[in-house]
CSV table of C-alpha atoms in Angstrom, one decimal:
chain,number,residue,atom,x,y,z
A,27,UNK,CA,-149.7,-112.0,50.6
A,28,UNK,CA,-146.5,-111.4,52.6
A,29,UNK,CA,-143.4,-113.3,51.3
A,30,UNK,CA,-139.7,-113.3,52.9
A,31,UNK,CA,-136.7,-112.9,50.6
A,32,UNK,CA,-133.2,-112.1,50.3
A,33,UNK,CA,-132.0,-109.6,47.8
A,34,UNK,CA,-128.9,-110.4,46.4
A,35,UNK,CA,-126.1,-110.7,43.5
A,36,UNK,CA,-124.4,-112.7,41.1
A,37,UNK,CA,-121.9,-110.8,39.5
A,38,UNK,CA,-124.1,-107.7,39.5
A,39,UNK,CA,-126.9,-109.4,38.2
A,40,UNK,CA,-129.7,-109.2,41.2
A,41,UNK,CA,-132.8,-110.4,42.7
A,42,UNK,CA,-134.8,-111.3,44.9
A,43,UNK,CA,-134.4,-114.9,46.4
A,44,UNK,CA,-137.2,-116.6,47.5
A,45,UNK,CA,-137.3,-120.1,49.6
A,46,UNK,CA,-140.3,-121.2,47.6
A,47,UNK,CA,-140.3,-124.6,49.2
A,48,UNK,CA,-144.0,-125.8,50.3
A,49,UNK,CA,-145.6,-122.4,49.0
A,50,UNK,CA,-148.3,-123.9,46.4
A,51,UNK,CA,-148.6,-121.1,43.7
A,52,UNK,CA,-149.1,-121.1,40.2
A,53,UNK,CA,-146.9,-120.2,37.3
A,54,UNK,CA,-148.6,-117.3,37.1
A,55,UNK,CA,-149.2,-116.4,40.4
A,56,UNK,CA,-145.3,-116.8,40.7
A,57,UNK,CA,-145.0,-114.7,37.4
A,58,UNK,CA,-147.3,-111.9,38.9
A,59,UNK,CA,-144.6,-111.7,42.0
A,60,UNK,CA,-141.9,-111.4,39.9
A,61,UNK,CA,-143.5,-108.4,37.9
A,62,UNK,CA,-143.9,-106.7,41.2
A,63,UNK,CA,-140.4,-107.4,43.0
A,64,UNK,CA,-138.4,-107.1,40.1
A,65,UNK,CA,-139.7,-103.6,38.9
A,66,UNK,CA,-136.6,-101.2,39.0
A,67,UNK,CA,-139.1,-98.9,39.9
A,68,UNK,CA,-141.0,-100.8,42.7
A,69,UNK,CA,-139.5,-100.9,46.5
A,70,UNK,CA,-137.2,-103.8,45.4
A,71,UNK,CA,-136.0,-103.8,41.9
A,72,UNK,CA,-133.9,-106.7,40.4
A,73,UNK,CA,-133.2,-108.5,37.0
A,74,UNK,CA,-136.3,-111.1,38.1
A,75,UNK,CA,-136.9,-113.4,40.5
A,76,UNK,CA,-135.1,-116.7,41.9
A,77,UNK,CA,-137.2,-119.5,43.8
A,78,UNK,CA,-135.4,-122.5,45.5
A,79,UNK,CA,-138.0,-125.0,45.1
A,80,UNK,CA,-137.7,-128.5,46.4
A,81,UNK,CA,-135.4,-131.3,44.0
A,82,UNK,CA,-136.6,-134.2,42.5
A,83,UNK,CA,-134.0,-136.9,43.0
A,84,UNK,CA,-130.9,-136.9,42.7
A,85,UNK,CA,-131.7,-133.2,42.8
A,86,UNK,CA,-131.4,-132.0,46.2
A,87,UNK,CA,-133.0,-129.2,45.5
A,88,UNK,CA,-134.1,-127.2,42.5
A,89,UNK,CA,-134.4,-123.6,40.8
A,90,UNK,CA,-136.7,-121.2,38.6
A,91,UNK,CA,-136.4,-118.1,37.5
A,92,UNK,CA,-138.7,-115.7,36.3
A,93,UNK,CA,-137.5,-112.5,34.3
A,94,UNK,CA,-138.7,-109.3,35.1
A,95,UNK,CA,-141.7,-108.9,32.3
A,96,UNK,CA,-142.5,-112.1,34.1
A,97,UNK,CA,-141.6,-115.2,31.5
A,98,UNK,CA,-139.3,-117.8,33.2
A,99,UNK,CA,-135.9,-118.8,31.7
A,100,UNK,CA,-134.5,-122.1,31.0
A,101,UNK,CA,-131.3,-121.0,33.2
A,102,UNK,CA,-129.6,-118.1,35.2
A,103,UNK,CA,-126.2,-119.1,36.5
A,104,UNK,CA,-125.3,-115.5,38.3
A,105,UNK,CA,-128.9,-116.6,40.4
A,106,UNK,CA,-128.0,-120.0,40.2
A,107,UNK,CA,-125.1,-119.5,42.7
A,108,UNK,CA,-127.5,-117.3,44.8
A,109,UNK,CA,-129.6,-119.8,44.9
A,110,UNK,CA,-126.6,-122.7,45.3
A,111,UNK,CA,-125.7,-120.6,48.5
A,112,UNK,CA,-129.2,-120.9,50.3
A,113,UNK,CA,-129.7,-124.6,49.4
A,114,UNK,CA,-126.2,-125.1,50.7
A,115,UNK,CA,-127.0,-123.0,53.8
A,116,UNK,CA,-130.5,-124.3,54.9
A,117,UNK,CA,-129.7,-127.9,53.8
A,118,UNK,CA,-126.3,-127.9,55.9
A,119,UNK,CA,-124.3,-129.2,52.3
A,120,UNK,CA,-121.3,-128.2,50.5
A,121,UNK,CA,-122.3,-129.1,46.8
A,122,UNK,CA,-125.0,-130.8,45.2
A,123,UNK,CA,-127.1,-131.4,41.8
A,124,UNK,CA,-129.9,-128.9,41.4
A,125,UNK,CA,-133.0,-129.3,38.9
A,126,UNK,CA,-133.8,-126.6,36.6
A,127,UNK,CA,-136.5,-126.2,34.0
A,128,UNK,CA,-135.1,-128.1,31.4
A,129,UNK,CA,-132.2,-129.3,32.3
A,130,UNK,CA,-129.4,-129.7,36.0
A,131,UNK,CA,-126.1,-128.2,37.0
A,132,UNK,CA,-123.5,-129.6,39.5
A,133,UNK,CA,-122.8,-126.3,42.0
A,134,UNK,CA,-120.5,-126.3,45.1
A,135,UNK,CA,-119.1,-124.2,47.4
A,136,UNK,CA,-115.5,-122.8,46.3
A,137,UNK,CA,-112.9,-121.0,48.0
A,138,UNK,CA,-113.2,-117.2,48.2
A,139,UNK,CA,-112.8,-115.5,44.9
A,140,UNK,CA,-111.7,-112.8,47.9
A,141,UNK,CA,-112.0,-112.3,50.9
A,142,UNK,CA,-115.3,-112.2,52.4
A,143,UNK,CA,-116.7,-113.4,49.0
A,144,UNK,CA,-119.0,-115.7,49.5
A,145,UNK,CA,-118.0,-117.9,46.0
A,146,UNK,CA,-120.4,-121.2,43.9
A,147,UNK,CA,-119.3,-122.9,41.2
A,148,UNK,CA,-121.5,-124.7,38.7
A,149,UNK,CA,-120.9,-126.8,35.8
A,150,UNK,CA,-123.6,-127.4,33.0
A,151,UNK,CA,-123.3,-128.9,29.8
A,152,UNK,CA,-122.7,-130.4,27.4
A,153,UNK,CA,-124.3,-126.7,26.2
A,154,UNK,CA,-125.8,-127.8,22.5
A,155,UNK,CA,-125.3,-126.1,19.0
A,156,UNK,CA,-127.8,-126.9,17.3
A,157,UNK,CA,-130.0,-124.1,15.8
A,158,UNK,CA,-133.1,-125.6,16.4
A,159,UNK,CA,-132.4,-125.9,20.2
A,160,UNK,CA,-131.3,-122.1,19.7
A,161,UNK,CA,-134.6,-121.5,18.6
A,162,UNK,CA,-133.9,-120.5,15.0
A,163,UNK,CA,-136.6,-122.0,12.7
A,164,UNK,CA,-134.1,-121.4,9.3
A,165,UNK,CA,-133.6,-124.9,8.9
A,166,UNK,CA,-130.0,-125.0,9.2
A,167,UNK,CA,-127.6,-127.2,11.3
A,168,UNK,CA,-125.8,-124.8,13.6
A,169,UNK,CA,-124.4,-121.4,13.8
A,170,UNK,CA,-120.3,-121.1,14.5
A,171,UNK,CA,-118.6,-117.4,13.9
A,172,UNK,CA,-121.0,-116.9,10.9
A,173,UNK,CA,-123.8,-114.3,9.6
A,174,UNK,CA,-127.2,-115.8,10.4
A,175,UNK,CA,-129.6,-114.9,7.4
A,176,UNK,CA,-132.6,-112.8,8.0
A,177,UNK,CA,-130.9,-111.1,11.2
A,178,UNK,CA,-130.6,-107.3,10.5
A,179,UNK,CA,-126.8,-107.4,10.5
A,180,UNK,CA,-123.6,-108.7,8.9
A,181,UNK,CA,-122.2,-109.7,11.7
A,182,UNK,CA,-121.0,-113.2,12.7
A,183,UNK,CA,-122.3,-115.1,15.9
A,184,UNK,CA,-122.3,-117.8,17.4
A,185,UNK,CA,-125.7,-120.0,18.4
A,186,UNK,CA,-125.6,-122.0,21.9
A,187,UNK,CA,-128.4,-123.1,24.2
A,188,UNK,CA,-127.2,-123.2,27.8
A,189,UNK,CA,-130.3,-125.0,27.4
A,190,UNK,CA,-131.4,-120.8,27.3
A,191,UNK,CA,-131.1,-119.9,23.4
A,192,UNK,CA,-127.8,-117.0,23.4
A,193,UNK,CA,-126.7,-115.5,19.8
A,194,UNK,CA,-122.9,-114.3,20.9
A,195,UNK,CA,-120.6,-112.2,18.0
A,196,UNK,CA,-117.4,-110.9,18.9
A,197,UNK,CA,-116.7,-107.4,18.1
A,198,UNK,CA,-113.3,-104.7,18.1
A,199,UNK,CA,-115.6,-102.6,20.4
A,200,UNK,CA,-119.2,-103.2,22.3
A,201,UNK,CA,-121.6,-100.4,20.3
A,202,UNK,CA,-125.0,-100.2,22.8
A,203,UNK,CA,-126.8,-98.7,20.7
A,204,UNK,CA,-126.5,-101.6,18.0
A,205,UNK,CA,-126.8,-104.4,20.8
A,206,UNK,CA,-130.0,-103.1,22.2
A,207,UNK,CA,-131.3,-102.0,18.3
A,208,UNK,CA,-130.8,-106.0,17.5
A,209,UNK,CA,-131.9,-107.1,21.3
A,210,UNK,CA,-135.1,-105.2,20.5
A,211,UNK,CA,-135.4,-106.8,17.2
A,212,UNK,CA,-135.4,-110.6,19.1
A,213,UNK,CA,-137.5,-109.3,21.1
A,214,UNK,CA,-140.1,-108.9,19.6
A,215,UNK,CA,-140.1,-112.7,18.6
A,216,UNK,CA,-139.7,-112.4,14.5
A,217,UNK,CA,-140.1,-115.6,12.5
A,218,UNK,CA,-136.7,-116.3,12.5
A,219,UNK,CA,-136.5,-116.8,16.1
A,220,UNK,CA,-140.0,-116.7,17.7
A,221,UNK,CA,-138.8,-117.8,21.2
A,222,UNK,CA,-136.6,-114.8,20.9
A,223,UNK,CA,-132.8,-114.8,22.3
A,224,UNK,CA,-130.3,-113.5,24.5
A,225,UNK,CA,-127.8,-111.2,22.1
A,226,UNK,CA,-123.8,-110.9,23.3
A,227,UNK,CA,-121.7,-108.6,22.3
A,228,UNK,CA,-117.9,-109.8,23.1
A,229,UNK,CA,-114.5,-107.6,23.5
A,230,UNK,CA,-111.9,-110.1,23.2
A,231,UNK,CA,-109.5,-108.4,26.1
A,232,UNK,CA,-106.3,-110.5,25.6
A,233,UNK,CA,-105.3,-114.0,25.2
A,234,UNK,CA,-107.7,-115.2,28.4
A,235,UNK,CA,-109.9,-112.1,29.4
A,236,UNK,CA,-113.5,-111.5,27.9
A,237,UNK,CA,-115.4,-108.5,28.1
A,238,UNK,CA,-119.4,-109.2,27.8
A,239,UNK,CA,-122.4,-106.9,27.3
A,240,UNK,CA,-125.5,-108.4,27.1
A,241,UNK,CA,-129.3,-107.8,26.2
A,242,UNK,CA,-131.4,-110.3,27.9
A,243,UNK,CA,-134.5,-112.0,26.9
A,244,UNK,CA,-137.2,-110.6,28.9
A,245,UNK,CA,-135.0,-108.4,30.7
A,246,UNK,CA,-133.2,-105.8,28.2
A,247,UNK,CA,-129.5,-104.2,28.7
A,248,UNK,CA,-128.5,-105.8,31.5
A,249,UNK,CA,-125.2,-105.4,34.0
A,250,UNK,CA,-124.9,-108.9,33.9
A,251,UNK,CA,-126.1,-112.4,32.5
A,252,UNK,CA,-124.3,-115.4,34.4
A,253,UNK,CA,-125.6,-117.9,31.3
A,254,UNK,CA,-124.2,-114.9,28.1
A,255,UNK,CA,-121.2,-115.2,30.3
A,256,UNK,CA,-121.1,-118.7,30.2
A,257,UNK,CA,-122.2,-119.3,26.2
A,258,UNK,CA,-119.4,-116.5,25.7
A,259,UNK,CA,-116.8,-118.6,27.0
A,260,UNK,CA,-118.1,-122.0,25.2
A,261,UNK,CA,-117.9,-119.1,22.2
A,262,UNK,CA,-114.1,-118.3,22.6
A,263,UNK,CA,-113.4,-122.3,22.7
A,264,UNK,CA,-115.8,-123.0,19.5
A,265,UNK,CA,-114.0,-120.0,17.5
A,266,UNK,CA,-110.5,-120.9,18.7
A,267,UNK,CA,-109.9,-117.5,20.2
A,268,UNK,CA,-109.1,-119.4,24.0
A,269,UNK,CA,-108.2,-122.9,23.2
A,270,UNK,CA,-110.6,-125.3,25.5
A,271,UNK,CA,-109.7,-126.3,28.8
A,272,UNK,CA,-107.9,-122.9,29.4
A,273,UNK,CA,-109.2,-120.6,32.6
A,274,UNK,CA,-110.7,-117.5,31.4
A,275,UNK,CA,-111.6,-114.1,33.1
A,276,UNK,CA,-115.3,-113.4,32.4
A,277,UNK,CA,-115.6,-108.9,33.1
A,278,UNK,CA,-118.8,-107.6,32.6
A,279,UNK,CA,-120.2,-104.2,33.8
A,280,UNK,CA,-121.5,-105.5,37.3
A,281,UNK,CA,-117.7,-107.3,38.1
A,282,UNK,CA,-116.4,-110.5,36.6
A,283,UNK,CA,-116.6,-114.7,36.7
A,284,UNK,CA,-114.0,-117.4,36.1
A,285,UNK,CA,-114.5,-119.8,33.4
A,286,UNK,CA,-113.7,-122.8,31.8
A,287,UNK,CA,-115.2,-125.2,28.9
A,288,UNK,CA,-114.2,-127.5,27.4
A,289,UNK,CA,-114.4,-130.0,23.9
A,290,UNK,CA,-117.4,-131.5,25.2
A,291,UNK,CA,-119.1,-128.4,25.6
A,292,UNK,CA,-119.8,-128.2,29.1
A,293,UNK,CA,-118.6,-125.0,31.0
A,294,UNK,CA,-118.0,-124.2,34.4
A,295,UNK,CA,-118.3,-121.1,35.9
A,296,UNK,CA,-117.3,-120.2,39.3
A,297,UNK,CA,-118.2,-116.4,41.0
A,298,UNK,CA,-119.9,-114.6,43.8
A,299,UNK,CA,-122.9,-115.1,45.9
A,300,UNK,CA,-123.6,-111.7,47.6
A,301,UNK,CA,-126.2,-111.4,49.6
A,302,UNK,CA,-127.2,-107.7,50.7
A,303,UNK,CA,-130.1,-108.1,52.8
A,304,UNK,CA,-133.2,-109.9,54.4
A,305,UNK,CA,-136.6,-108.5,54.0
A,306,UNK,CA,-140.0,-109.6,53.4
A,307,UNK,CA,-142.8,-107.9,51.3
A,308,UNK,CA,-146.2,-107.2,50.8
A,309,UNK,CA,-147.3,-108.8,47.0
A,310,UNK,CA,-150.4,-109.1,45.0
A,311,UNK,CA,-149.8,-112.2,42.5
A,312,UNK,CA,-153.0,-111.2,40.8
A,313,UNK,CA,-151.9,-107.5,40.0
A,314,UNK,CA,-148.1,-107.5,40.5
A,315,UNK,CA,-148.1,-104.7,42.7
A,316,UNK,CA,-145.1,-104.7,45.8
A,317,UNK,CA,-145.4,-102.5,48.9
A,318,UNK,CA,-145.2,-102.4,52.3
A,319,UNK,CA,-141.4,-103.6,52.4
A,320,UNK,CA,-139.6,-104.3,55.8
A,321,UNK,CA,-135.7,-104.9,56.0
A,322,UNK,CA,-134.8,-107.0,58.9
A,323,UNK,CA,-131.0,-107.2,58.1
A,324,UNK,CA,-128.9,-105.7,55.9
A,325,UNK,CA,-125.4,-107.3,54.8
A,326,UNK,CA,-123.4,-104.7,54.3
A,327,UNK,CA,-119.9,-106.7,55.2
A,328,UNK,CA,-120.8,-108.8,52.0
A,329,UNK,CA,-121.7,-105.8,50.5
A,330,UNK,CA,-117.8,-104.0,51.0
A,331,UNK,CA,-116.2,-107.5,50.5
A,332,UNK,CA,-117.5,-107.5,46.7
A,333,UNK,CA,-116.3,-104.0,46.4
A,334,UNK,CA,-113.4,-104.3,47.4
A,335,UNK,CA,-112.6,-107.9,45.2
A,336,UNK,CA,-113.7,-105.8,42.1
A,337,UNK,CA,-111.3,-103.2,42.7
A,338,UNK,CA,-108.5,-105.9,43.2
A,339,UNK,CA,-109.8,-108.2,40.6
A,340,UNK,CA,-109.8,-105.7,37.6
């Protein structure tokens, strides 16, 4: 089947964005599609797939997102603002509540990070902490700045669901090689945490400024994760390193996000929307194989603007 997209960017984090509104496929018809566009090695390549699907009220419209091994995640707030961004264009709105898989998020249009920046924020919350909702089957109450038995390291984390289980430790210096040895370990869905988890690594950068490498669930190492970003920051307030309430700078490897939680636990995140270009696609859902892709527009203006904010913005 042929499907239209746009591929675009959150913070570095990208996809293809699909207005999945009226198209009547199954989950795994819709898993199958993400398999095929979001292979780094296929003609398109991205972090997964984002569908704006159709809101169930007060929604006005809604999200999914499926990875790129083709599960589908609670949340995604670098594709959430993609996704923001099209609802808010085809819909003729400025903000709005939009439906996710377990849970909403308030998202509106904000002024230019930059200029040219196309820029969303969303708020979600209240983000919980308890270890069950994390997916950690221990039997204990929560997880704040402290070893978690039975994971293969000393170190201390934090446990949030943004409703998306995230395991975030704050460390003198981001090691790779032990975030993706202990990604891999989740992974692979031990006992301890079946569901598995997105694991954090966080560089404390000065008194407001977080540095954040993540490996994703379902994805691996990735540039960016909009919702690690966000559990990060909800971190820093639980811990005391940024009191709540206080504006932080979110930096990551694919550019950066402003944040904010507060004593509630609900965060807000505000960043880009990029999108780089309009295509559409030959798919099989059945065996996740993409070809036969036609650009129709590319948007390389948006493309420079981002550039050109991250040089300025570090």
């Amino acid at each position: 089947m042929q499907l239209a997209f746009i591929k675009c960017h959150g913070s570095g984090n990208d996809f293809p964005l699909i207005d999945a509104r009226g198209l009547a496929l199954s989950d795994a018809e819709w898993a199958g599609i993400a398999r095929g566009l979001a292979d780094r090695d296929g003609p398109v390549g991205g972090d997964g797939l984002l569908l704006l699907t159709d809101g169930d009220d007060p929604a006005a419209f809604g999200m999914r997102m499926f990875n790129s091994d083709g599960s589908e995640a609670e949340t995604c707030l670098n594709g959430l603002r993609c996704t923001a961004r099209l609802g808010f264009e085809l819909l003729g709105i400025d903000g709005a509540l939009v439906g996710l898989k377990t849970s909403a998020a308030d998202v509106a249009r904000e002024a230019a990070l930059a200029p040219g920046v196309a820029t969303v924020r969303t708020t979600v919350g209240p983000a919980s902490v308890s270890a069950a909702d994390v997916g950690l089957t221990n039997g204990i109450d929560s997880v704040i700045d402290a070893p978690i038995a039975g994971l293969p390291t000393e170190r201390a984390f934090t446990a949030v669901a943004m409703p998306n289980p995230h395991l975030v430790t704050f460390v003198e210096h981001v090691d790779e090689d032990e975030l993706v040895a202990l990604g891999n370990w989740c992974e692979a869905g031990p006992a301890l945490i079946p569901a598995r988890a997105n694991v954090s690594f966080v560089e404390q950068r000065g008194p407001t400024d977080l540095y954040v490498r993540t490996f994703e669930r379902g994805v691996g190492l990735t540039n960016s994760c909009g919702s690690a970003m966000a559990a990060s920051v909800l971190a820093a307030g639980l811990t005391g390193r940024v009191p709540f309430g206080r504006d932080v700078r979110v930096f990551n490897k694919g550019g950066l996000v402003r944040g904010r939680a507060d004593v509630a636990r609900n965060v807000t995140i505000s960043g880009n929307a990029t999108f780089l270009y309009d295509a559409s696609i030959e798919v099989d859902p059945a065996t996740g194989v993409a070809q036969s892709l036609l650009i129709h527009a590319r948007r390389d203006d948006e493309a420079r603007a981002w550039e050109s904010a991250l040089a300025e913005l570090a």
